[in-house]
Amino acid sequence: QVQLEESGGGLVQPGGSLRLSCAASRSIFRITDMGWYRQAPGNQRELVAIITYGGSTTYADSVKGRFTITRDNAKNTVFLQMNDLKPEDTAAYYCKVVSLSTYWGQGTQVTVSS
């Protein structure tokens, strides 16, 4: 049973944009925080951005001013708009949803390269 469905990753040139989406199953109730994390080869998984149910946001310093996280509570969906992408943004991006339990997506690859 798929709980989180991610989409939107891919290959993009430096300076380009991508938009990630993560739709949580309607069977997941009382969602509070939704967020995005990333993990590059050889590195630990790190926070990219989080958004609360009320819309408060937190960003990693490395993405401030370039990435924007939003959510649609009616559709249990969170988005990550990524602009001005850099090679160091290359990683697998994981969606995280917090309700009565914590759910992780399967990951979507973002590669920034010329």
A tleap script that builds the chain and sets N, CA, C and O, in Angstrom:
source leaprc.protein.ff14SB
mol = sequence {
  NGLN VAL GLN LEU GLU GLU SER GLY GLY GLY
  LEU VAL GLN PRO GLY GLY SER LEU ARG LEU
  SER CYS ALA ALA SER ARG SER ILE PHE ARG
  ILE THR ASP MET GLY TRP TYR ARG GLN ALA
  PRO GLY ASN GLN ARG GLU LEU VAL ALA ILE
  ILE THR TYR GLY GLY SER THR THR TYR ALA
  ASP SER VAL LYS GLY ARG PHE THR ILE THR
  ARG ASP ASN ALA LYS ASN THR VAL PHE LEU
  GLN MET ASN ASP LEU LYS PRO GLU ASP THR
  ALA ALA TYR TYR CYS LYS VAL VAL SER LEU
  SER THR TYR TRP GLY GLN GLY THR GLN VAL
  THR VAL SER CSER
}
set mol.1.N position { 0.845 -1.187 0.000 }
set mol.1.CA position { 0.000 0.000 0.000 }
set mol.1.C position { 0.881 1.238 0.000 }
set mol.1.O position { 1.643 1.469 0.939 }
set mol.2.N position { 0.773 2.035 -1.061 }
set mol.2.CA position { 1.584 3.238 -1.193 }
set mol.2.C position { 1.014 4.313 -0.296 }
set mol.2.O position { -0.162 4.662 -0.410 }
set mol.3.N position { 1.841 4.848 0.604 }
set mol.3.CA position { 1.391 5.897 1.510 }
set mol.3.C position { 1.706 7.288 0.983 }
set mol.3.O position { 0.892 8.206 1.087 }
set mol.4.N position { 2.925 7.433 0.403 }
set mol.4.CA position { 3.352 8.708 -0.153 }
set mol.4.C position { 3.804 8.489 -1.594 }
set mol.4.O position { 4.551 7.553 -1.876 }
set mol.5.N position { 3.364 9.330 -2.485 }
set mol.5.CA position { 3.744 9.214 -3.888 }
set mol.5.C position { 4.450 10.493 -4.318 }
set mol.5.O position { 3.841 11.562 -4.363 }
set mol.6.N position { 5.730 10.378 -4.631 }
set mol.6.CA position { 6.539 11.520 -5.034 }
set mol.6.C position { 6.674 11.581 -6.544 }
set mol.6.O position { 6.599 10.561 -7.230 }
set mol.7.N position { 6.873 12.784 -7.052 }
set mol.7.CA position { 7.118 12.965 -8.475 }
set mol.7.C position { 7.841 14.291 -8.693 }
set mol.7.O position { 7.866 15.147 -7.808 }
set mol.8.N position { 8.430 14.452 -9.884 }
set mol.8.CA position { 8.999 15.730 -10.267 }
set mol.8.C position { 10.504 15.793 -10.353 }
set mol.8.O position { 11.042 16.813 -10.781 }
set mol.9.N position { 11.210 14.741 -9.963 }
set mol.9.CA position { 12.662 14.780 -10.056 }
set mol.9.C position { 13.127 14.667 -11.498 }
set mol.9.O position { 12.328 14.465 -12.412 }
set mol.10.N position { 14.438 14.801 -11.684 }
set mol.10.CA position { 14.991 14.671 -13.021 }
set mol.10.C position { 16.351 15.313 -13.141 }
set mol.10.O position { 16.997 15.657 -12.152 }
set mol.11.N position { 16.766 15.466 -14.385 }
set mol.11.CA position { 18.056 16.072 -14.718 }
set mol.11.C position { 17.818 17.502 -15.193 }
set mol.11.O position { 16.970 17.746 -16.051 }
set mol.12.N position { 18.569 18.438 -14.634 }
set mol.12.CA position { 18.415 19.840 -15.001 }
set mol.12.C position { 19.787 20.502 -15.013 }
set mol.12.O position { 20.688 20.102 -14.276 }
set mol.13.N position { 19.934 21.510 -15.851 }
set mol.13.CA position { 21.196 22.247 -15.913 }
set mol.13.C position { 21.293 23.238 -14.752 }
set mol.13.O position { 20.269 23.671 -14.225 }
set mol.14.N position { 22.502 23.599 -14.353 }
set mol.14.CA position { 22.654 24.629 -13.314 }
set mol.14.C position { 21.880 25.891 -13.681 }
set mol.14.O position { 21.892 26.343 -14.826 }
set mol.15.N position { 21.211 26.442 -12.681 }
set mol.15.CA position { 20.363 27.607 -12.904 }
set mol.15.C position { 18.939 27.277 -13.260 }
set mol.15.O position { 18.086 28.163 -13.304 }
set mol.16.N position { 18.668 26.011 -13.515 }
set mol.16.CA position { 17.326 25.587 -13.893 }
set mol.16.C position { 16.405 25.387 -12.705 }
set mol.16.O position { 16.781 25.623 -11.557 }
set mol.17.N position { 15.191 24.949 -13.003 }
set mol.17.CA position { 14.163 24.768 -11.973 }
set mol.17.C position { 13.515 23.400 -12.085 }
set mol.17.O position { 13.449 22.799 -13.158 }
set mol.18.N position { 13.042 22.931 -10.946 }
set mol.18.CA position { 12.238 21.713 -10.867 }
set mol.18.C position { 11.190 21.907 -9.780 }
set mol.18.O position { 11.380 22.695 -8.853 }
set mol.19.N position { 10.077 21.175 -9.905 }
set mol.19.CA position { 9.038 21.207 -8.876 }
set mol.19.C position { 8.732 19.791 -8.448 }
set mol.19.O position { 8.303 18.966 -9.255 }
set mol.20.N position { 8.954 19.511 -7.178 }
set mol.20.CA position { 8.657 18.196 -6.623 }
set mol.20.C position { 7.268 18.205 -5.989 }
set mol.20.O position { 6.829 19.206 -5.423 }
set mol.21.N position { 6.595 17.069 -6.099 }
set mol.21.CA position { 5.285 16.907 -5.471 }
set mol.21.C position { 5.284 15.633 -4.647 }
set mol.21.O position { 5.961 14.660 -4.982 }
set mol.22.N position { 4.518 15.649 -3.568 }
set mol.22.CA position { 4.369 14.456 -2.736 }
set mol.22.C position { 2.925 14.402 -2.264 }
set mol.22.O position { 2.471 15.259 -1.506 }
set mol.23.N position { 2.211 13.383 -2.722 }
set mol.23.CA position { 0.813 13.208 -2.345 }
set mol.23.C position { 0.699 12.097 -1.314 }
set mol.23.O position { 1.130 10.968 -1.549 }
set mol.24.N position { 0.120 12.425 -0.180 }
set mol.24.CA position { -0.071 11.435 0.880 }
set mol.24.C position { -1.423 10.759 0.726 }
set mol.24.O position { -2.408 11.387 0.339 }
set mol.25.N position { -1.451 9.490 1.032 }
set mol.25.CA position { -2.689 8.721 0.942 }
set mol.25.C position { -3.783 9.367 1.791 }
set mol.25.O position { -3.518 9.908 2.865 }
set mol.26.N position { -5.016 9.299 1.287 }
set mol.26.CA position { -6.147 9.856 2.029 }
set mol.26.C position { -6.387 9.092 3.331 }
set mol.26.O position { -7.137 9.551 4.193 }
set mol.27.N position { -5.758 7.943 3.473 }
set mol.27.CA position { -5.914 7.160 4.695 }
set mol.27.C position { -5.063 7.710 5.833 }
set mol.27.O position { -5.191 7.278 6.979 }
set mol.28.N position { -4.190 8.668 5.511 }
set mol.28.CA position { -3.362 9.303 6.537 }
set mol.28.C position { -4.117 10.519 7.059 }
set mol.28.O position { -4.362 11.480 6.329 }
set mol.29.N position { -4.480 10.458 8.335 }
set mol.29.CA position { -5.256 11.527 8.932 }
set mol.29.C position { -4.411 12.398 9.846 }
set mol.29.O position { -3.313 12.026 10.258 }
set mol.30.N position { -4.953 13.560 10.147 }
set mol.30.CA position { -4.336 14.468 11.118 }
set mol.30.C position { -2.877 14.762 10.805 }
set mol.30.O position { -2.011 14.679 11.676 }
set mol.31.N position { -2.618 15.106 9.547 }
set mol.31.CA position { -1.251 15.460 9.154 }
set mol.31.C position { -0.880 16.791 9.783 }
set mol.31.O position { -1.634 17.758 9.687 }
set mol.32.N position { 0.263 16.843 10.417 }
set mol.32.CA position { 0.776 18.098 10.968 }
set mol.32.C position { 1.867 18.628 10.045 }
set mol.32.O position { 1.574 19.389 9.124 }
set mol.33.N position { 3.104 18.244 10.272 }
set mol.33.CA position { 4.199 18.743 9.440 }
set mol.33.C position { 4.374 17.912 8.171 }
set mol.33.O position { 4.174 16.697 8.169 }
set mol.34.N position { 4.749 18.592 7.104 }
set mol.34.CA position { 5.148 17.947 5.845 }
set mol.34.C position { 6.477 18.569 5.451 }
set mol.34.O position { 6.696 19.765 5.640 }
set mol.35.N position { 7.363 17.745 4.900 }
set mol.35.CA position { 8.674 18.309 4.591 }
set mol.35.C position { 9.429 17.530 3.545 }
set mol.35.O position { 9.004 16.471 3.084 }
set mol.36.N position { 10.555 18.091 3.191 }
set mol.36.CA position { 11.471 17.483 2.219 }
set mol.36.C position { 12.858 17.376 2.840 }
set mol.36.O position { 13.340 18.297 3.499 }
set mol.37.N position { 13.477 16.237 2.614 }
set mol.37.CA position { 14.848 15.984 3.020 }
set mol.37.C position { 15.602 15.514 1.789 }
set mol.37.O position { 14.993 15.128 0.792 }
set mol.38.N position { 16.922 15.547 1.857 }
set mol.38.CA position { 17.715 15.045 0.735 }
set mol.38.C position { 18.946 14.321 1.243 }
set mol.38.O position { 19.439 14.571 2.343 }
set mol.39.N position { 19.422 13.420 0.408 }
set mol.39.CA position { 20.609 12.652 0.750 }
set mol.39.C position { 21.448 12.447 -0.495 }
set mol.39.O position { 21.003 11.846 -1.473 }
set mol.40.N position { 22.669 12.958 -0.443 }
set mol.40.CA position { 23.628 12.755 -1.519 }
set mol.40.C position { 24.496 11.555 -1.170 }
set mol.40.O position { 24.640 11.226 0.008 }
set mol.41.N position { 25.079 10.893 -2.167 }
set mol.41.CA position { 25.921 9.726 -1.900 }
set mol.41.C position { 27.031 10.051 -0.902 }
set mol.41.O position { 27.747 11.041 -1.058 }
set mol.42.N position { 27.167 9.215 0.118 }
set mol.42.CA position { 28.208 9.407 1.109 }
set mol.42.C position { 27.872 10.395 2.203 }
set mol.42.O position { 28.653 10.593 3.134 }
set mol.43.N position { 26.691 11.024 2.090 }
set mol.43.CA position { 26.284 12.028 3.084 }
set mol.43.C position { 25.080 11.540 3.881 }
set mol.43.O position { 24.374 10.621 3.467 }
set mol.44.N position { 24.861 12.172 5.030 }
set mol.44.CA position { 23.666 11.888 5.812 }
set mol.44.C position { 22.463 12.593 5.209 }
set mol.44.O position { 22.600 13.587 4.495 }
set mol.45.N position { 21.290 12.066 5.505 }
set mol.45.CA position { 20.066 12.728 5.066 }
set mol.45.C position { 19.931 14.049 5.826 }
set mol.45.O position { 20.138 14.106 7.038 }
set mol.46.N position { 19.583 15.103 5.094 }
set mol.46.CA position { 19.493 16.423 5.710 }
set mol.46.C position { 18.173 17.098 5.383 }
set mol.46.O position { 17.552 16.843 4.351 }
set mol.47.N position { 17.770 17.962 6.291 }
set mol.47.CA position { 16.552 18.729 6.090 }
set mol.47.C position { 16.712 19.724 4.950 }
set mol.47.O position { 17.737 20.398 4.846 }
set mol.48.N position { 15.711 19.814 4.107 }
set mol.48.CA position { 15.659 20.849 3.076 }
set mol.48.C position { 14.646 21.917 3.485 }
set mol.48.O position { 14.975 23.101 3.553 }
set mol.49.N position { 13.415 21.490 3.757 }
set mol.49.CA position { 12.360 22.444 4.128 }
set mol.49.C position { 11.225 21.702 4.806 }
set mol.49.O position { 10.960 20.535 4.519 }
set mol.50.N position { 10.552 22.412 5.724 }
set mol.50.CA position { 9.389 21.871 6.426 }
set mol.50.C position { 8.281 22.912 6.406 }
set mol.50.O position { 8.545 24.114 6.441 }
set mol.51.N position { 7.043 22.443 6.349 }
set mol.51.CA position { 5.900 23.352 6.440 }
set mol.51.C position { 4.875 22.748 7.405 }
set mol.51.O position { 4.544 21.566 7.313 }
set mol.52.N position { 4.385 23.568 8.321 }
set mol.52.CA position { 3.386 23.107 9.277 }
set mol.52.C position { 1.995 23.153 8.654 }
set mol.52.O position { 1.815 23.679 7.556 }
set mol.53.N position { 1.015 22.600 9.362 }
set mol.53.CA position { -0.356 22.619 8.854 }
set mol.53.C position { -0.825 24.051 8.630 }
set mol.53.O position { -1.561 24.335 7.685 }
set mol.54.N position { -0.389 24.947 9.512 }
set mol.54.CA position { -0.797 26.344 9.393 }
set mol.54.C position { -0.009 27.156 8.388 }
set mol.54.O position { -0.341 28.314 8.132 }
set mol.55.N position { 1.033 26.567 7.811 }
set mol.55.CA position { 1.776 27.249 6.757 }
set mol.55.C position { 3.102 27.850 7.173 }
set mol.55.O position { 3.761 28.497 6.359 }
set mol.56.N position { 3.513 27.654 8.416 }
set mol.56.CA position { 4.836 28.146 8.818 }
set mol.56.C position { 5.915 27.289 8.185 }
set mol.56.O position { 5.782 26.069 8.092 }
set mol.57.N position { 6.989 27.941 7.750 }
set mol.57.CA position { 8.024 27.231 7.009 }
set mol.57.C position { 9.392 27.382 7.657 }
set mol.57.O position { 9.678 28.373 8.330 }
set mol.58.N position { 10.230 26.373 7.436 }
set mol.58.CA position { 11.627 26.371 7.855 }
set mol.58.C position { 12.452 25.839 6.692 }
set mol.58.O position { 12.090 24.850 6.055 }
set mol.59.N position { 13.562 26.511 6.428 }
set mol.59.CA position { 14.433 26.115 5.319 }
set mol.59.C position { 15.856 25.912 5.789 }
set mol.59.O position { 16.311 26.562 6.730 }
set mol.60.N position { 16.560 24.999 5.126 }
set mol.60.CA position { 17.996 24.908 5.309 }
set mol.60.C position { 18.627 26.183 4.761 }
set mol.60.O position { 18.152 26.749 3.776 }
set mol.61.N position { 19.697 26.627 5.406 }
set mol.61.CA position { 20.349 27.862 4.950 }
set mol.61.C position { 20.779 27.770 3.487 }
set mol.61.O position { 20.744 28.762 2.759 }
set mol.62.N position { 21.180 26.587 3.068 }
set mol.62.CA position { 21.721 26.408 1.716 }
set mol.62.C position { 20.671 26.602 0.617 }
set mol.62.O position { 21.026 26.787 -0.547 }
set mol.63.N position { 19.385 26.562 0.976 }
set mol.63.CA position { 18.338 26.673 -0.054 }
set mol.63.C position { 17.477 27.919 0.112 }
set mol.63.O position { 16.616 28.192 -0.725 }
set mol.64.N position { 17.697 28.670 1.170 }
set mol.64.CA position { 16.899 29.882 1.398 }
set mol.64.C position { 17.007 30.831 0.214 }
set mol.64.O position { 18.097 31.093 -0.295 }
set mol.65.N position { 15.863 31.339 -0.214 }
set mol.65.CA position { 15.824 32.261 -1.330 }
set mol.65.C position { 15.768 31.582 -2.695 }
set mol.65.O position { 15.548 32.239 -3.713 }
set mol.66.N position { 15.966 30.273 -2.714 }
set mol.66.CA position { 15.916 29.531 -3.990 }
set mol.66.C position { 14.792 28.511 -4.023 }
set mol.66.O position { 14.194 28.278 -5.073 }
set mol.67.N position { 14.501 27.906 -2.887 }
set mol.67.CA position { 13.464 26.869 -2.799 }
set mol.67.C position { 12.259 27.406 -2.049 }
set mol.67.O position { 12.398 28.218 -1.134 }
set mol.68.N position { 11.075 26.950 -2.440 }
set mol.68.CA position { 9.837 27.328 -1.749 }
set mol.68.C position { 8.995 26.081 -1.510 }
set mol.68.O position { 8.711 25.326 -2.440 }
set mol.69.N position { 8.599 25.873 -0.263 }
set mol.69.CA position { 7.739 24.749 0.084 }
set mol.69.C position { 6.320 25.253 0.298 }
set mol.69.O position { 6.099 26.263 0.966 }
set mol.70.N position { 5.369 24.540 -0.274 }
set mol.70.CA position { 3.953 24.861 -0.097 }
set mol.70.C position { 3.182 23.548 0.093 }
set mol.70.O position { 3.720 22.460 -0.110 }
set mol.71.N position { 1.915 23.680 0.484 }
set mol.71.CA position { 1.111 22.476 0.658 }
set mol.71.C position { -0.348 22.771 0.359 }
set mol.71.O position { -0.814 23.906 0.454 }
set mol.72.N position { -1.051 21.707 -0.004 }
set mol.72.CA position { -2.491 21.771 -0.229 }
set mol.72.C position { -3.110 20.805 0.765 }
set mol.72.O position { -3.106 19.593 0.547 }
set mol.73.N position { -3.638 21.335 1.845 }
set mol.73.CA position { -4.160 20.475 2.912 }
set mol.73.C position { -5.359 19.651 2.451 }
set mol.73.O position { -5.558 18.528 2.915 }
set mol.74.N position { -6.141 20.194 1.560 }
set mol.74.CA position { -7.322 19.468 1.083 }
set mol.74.C position { -6.935 18.227 0.291 }
set mol.74.O position { -7.694 17.261 0.223 }
set mol.75.N position { -5.743 18.262 -0.310 }
set mol.75.CA position { -5.285 17.139 -1.134 }
set mol.75.C position { -4.131 16.372 -0.492 }
set mol.75.O position { -3.532 15.503 -1.125 }
set mol.76.N position { -3.819 16.695 0.766 }
set mol.76.CA position { -2.718 16.003 1.459 }
set mol.76.C position { -1.443 16.007 0.620 }
set mol.76.O position { -0.749 14.994 0.534 }
set mol.77.N position { -1.143 17.132 0.011 }
set mol.77.CA position { -0.015 17.205 -0.919 }
set mol.77.C position { 0.935 18.332 -0.520 }
set mol.77.O position { 0.509 19.410 -0.106 }
set mol.78.N position { 2.223 18.056 -0.654 }
set mol.78.CA position { 3.247 19.068 -0.401 }
set mol.78.C position { 4.100 19.220 -1.653 }
set mol.78.O position { 4.357 18.252 -2.370 }
set mol.79.N position { 4.532 20.452 -1.903 }
set mol.79.CA position { 5.310 20.775 -3.092 }
set mol.79.C position { 6.636 21.413 -2.682 }
set mol.79.O position { 6.753 22.024 -1.620 }
set mol.80.N position { 7.625 21.253 -3.551 }
set mol.80.CA position { 8.891 21.956 -3.364 }
set mol.80.C position { 9.285 22.551 -4.709 }
set mol.80.O position { 9.671 21.831 -5.630 }
set mol.81.N position { 9.184 23.858 -4.808 }
set mol.81.CA position { 9.633 24.567 -5.996 }
set mol.81.C position { 11.105 24.902 -5.826 }
set mol.81.O position { 11.486 25.594 -4.883 }
set mol.82.N position { 11.925 24.413 -6.736 }
set mol.82.CA position { 13.372 24.595 -6.641 }
set mol.82.C position { 13.838 25.423 -7.828 }
set mol.82.O position { 13.730 24.993 -8.976 }
set mol.83.N position { 14.350 26.601 -7.549 }
set mol.83.CA position { 14.859 27.501 -8.588 }
set mol.83.C position { 16.360 27.699 -8.420 }
set mol.83.O position { 16.921 27.428 -7.358 }
set mol.84.N position { 16.993 28.170 -9.468 }
set mol.84.CA position { 18.436 28.442 -9.448 }
set mol.84.C position { 19.205 27.244 -8.896 }
set mol.84.O position { 20.036 27.380 -7.999 }
set mol.85.N position { 18.917 26.092 -9.441 }
set mol.85.CA position { 19.535 24.875 -8.935 }
set mol.85.C position { 21.034 24.863 -9.187 }
set mol.85.O position { 21.518 25.367 -10.201 }
set mol.86.N position { 21.752 24.278 -8.243 }
set mol.86.CA position { 23.211 24.200 -8.291 }
set mol.86.C position { 23.638 22.733 -8.273 }
set mol.86.O position { 22.883 21.874 -7.821 }
set mol.87.N position { 24.835 22.446 -8.758 }
set mol.87.CA position { 25.300 21.043 -8.734 }
set mol.87.C position { 25.260 20.440 -7.326 }
set mol.87.O position { 25.037 19.239 -7.175 }
set mol.88.N position { 25.471 21.254 -6.308 }
set mol.88.CA position { 25.463 20.727 -4.938 }
set mol.88.C position { 24.060 20.392 -4.445 }
set mol.88.O position { 23.910 19.845 -3.353 }
set mol.89.N position { 23.045 20.705 -5.216 }
set mol.89.CA position { 21.681 20.287 -4.888 }
set mol.89.C position { 21.393 18.860 -5.350 }
set mol.89.O position { 20.342 18.299 -5.042 }
set mol.90.N position { 22.331 18.282 -6.088 }
set mol.90.CA position { 22.147 16.910 -6.565 }
set mol.90.C position { 22.029 15.942 -5.394 }
set mol.90.O position { 22.906 15.882 -4.531 }
set mol.91.N position { 20.935 15.189 -5.375 }
set mol.91.CA position { 20.665 14.265 -4.272 }
set mol.91.C position { 19.373 13.520 -4.552 }
set mol.91.O position { 18.632 13.853 -5.477 }
set mol.92.N position { 19.115 12.503 -3.736 }
set mol.92.CA position { 17.790 11.905 -3.696 }
set mol.92.C position { 16.959 12.706 -2.705 }
set mol.92.O position { 17.384 12.932 -1.572 }
set mol.93.N position { 15.787 13.131 -3.125 }
set mol.93.CA position { 14.916 13.956 -2.286 }
set mol.93.C position { 13.774 13.089 -1.752 }
set mol.93.O position { 13.119 12.363 -2.500 }
set mol.94.N position { 13.555 13.186 -0.440 }
set mol.94.CA position { 12.562 12.368 0.235 }
set mol.94.C position { 11.503 13.251 0.886 }
set mol.94.O position { 11.817 14.244 1.543 }
set mol.95.N position { 10.282 12.880 0.695 }
set mol.95.CA position { 9.156 13.540 1.342 }
set mol.95.C position { 8.923 12.898 2.718 }
set mol.95.O position { 9.049 11.683 2.870 }
set mol.96.N position { 8.590 13.709 3.698 }
set mol.96.CA position { 8.275 13.223 5.045 }
set mol.96.C position { 6.955 13.833 5.493 }
set mol.96.O position { 6.735 15.038 5.369 }
set mol.97.N position { 6.092 12.992 6.008 }
set mol.97.CA position { 4.780 13.436 6.486 }
set mol.97.C position { 4.597 12.954 7.917 }
set mol.97.O position { 4.813 11.781 8.220 }
set mol.98.N position { 4.199 13.867 8.788 }
set mol.98.CA position { 4.019 13.551 10.204 }
set mol.98.C position { 2.542 13.639 10.558 }
set mol.98.O position { 1.910 14.677 10.364 }
set mol.99.N position { 2.003 12.560 11.072 }
set mol.99.CA position { 0.639 12.577 11.614 }
set mol.99.C position { 0.702 11.799 12.930 }
set mol.99.O position { 1.549 12.093 13.772 }
set mol.100.N position { -0.161 10.834 13.118 }
set mol.100.CA position { -0.034 9.982 14.299 }
set mol.100.C position { 1.205 9.098 14.174 }
set mol.100.O position { 1.769 8.657 15.176 }
set mol.101.N position { 1.613 8.851 12.954 }
set mol.101.CA position { 2.868 8.170 12.644 }
set mol.101.C position { 3.675 9.063 11.704 }
set mol.101.O position { 3.207 10.105 11.247 }
set mol.102.N position { 4.901 8.621 11.431 }
set mol.102.CA position { 5.767 9.337 10.487 }
set mol.102.C position { 5.942 8.490 9.234 }
set mol.102.O position { 6.234 7.297 9.315 }
set mol.103.N position { 5.760 9.114 8.079 }
set mol.103.CA position { 5.836 8.419 6.801 }
set mol.103.C position { 6.921 9.049 5.937 }
set mol.103.O position { 7.114 10.265 5.943 }
set mol.104.N position { 7.627 8.198 5.193 }
set mol.104.CA position { 8.660 8.658 4.260 }
set mol.104.C position { 8.305 8.187 2.853 }
set mol.104.O position { 7.778 7.091 2.661 }
set mol.105.N position { 8.606 9.038 1.879 }
set mol.105.CA position { 8.462 8.643 0.494 }
set mol.105.C position { 9.631 7.782 0.058 }
set mol.105.O position { 10.593 7.582 0.799 }
set mol.106.N position { 9.524 7.274 -1.171 }
set mol.106.CA position { 10.539 6.354 -1.683 }
set mol.106.C position { 11.756 7.103 -2.225 }
set mol.106.O position { 12.797 6.497 -2.479 }
set mol.107.N position { 11.625 8.417 -2.402 }
set mol.107.CA position { 12.731 9.223 -2.908 }
set mol.107.C position { 12.617 9.471 -4.393 }
set mol.107.O position { 12.188 8.607 -5.158 }
set mol.108.N position { 13.009 10.665 -4.785 }
set mol.108.CA position { 13.065 11.011 -6.201 }
set mol.108.C position { 14.408 11.695 -6.461 }
set mol.108.O position { 14.831 12.564 -5.699 }
set mol.109.N position { 15.069 11.292 -7.542 }
set mol.109.CA position { 16.427 11.776 -7.809 }
set mol.109.C position { 16.399 13.134 -8.504 }
set mol.109.O position { 15.668 13.337 -9.473 }
set mol.110.N position { 17.194 14.040 -7.999 }
set mol.110.CA position { 17.424 15.340 -8.638 }
set mol.110.C position { 18.902 15.424 -8.970 }
set mol.110.O position { 19.755 15.303 -8.092 }
set mol.111.N position { 19.196 15.633 -10.244 }
set mol.111.CA position { 20.575 15.748 -10.704 }
set mol.111.C position { 20.744 17.082 -11.413 }
set mol.111.O position { 20.029 17.386 -12.368 }
set mol.112.N position { 21.690 17.870 -10.937 }
set mol.112.CA position { 21.966 19.180 -11.526 }
set mol.112.C position { 23.350 19.117 -12.166 }
set mol.112.O position { 24.370 19.037 -11.482 }
set mol.113.N position { 23.353 19.155 -13.469 }
set mol.113.CA position { 24.616 18.989 -14.194 }
set mol.113.C position { 24.504 19.586 -15.584 }
set mol.113.O position { 23.437 19.581 -16.197 }
set mol.114.N position { 25.630 20.103 -16.070 }
set mol.114.CA position { 25.654 20.618 -17.440 }
set mol.114.C position { 26.153 19.550 -18.395 }
set mol.114.O position { 26.245 19.792 -19.599 }
savepdb mol mol.pdb
quit
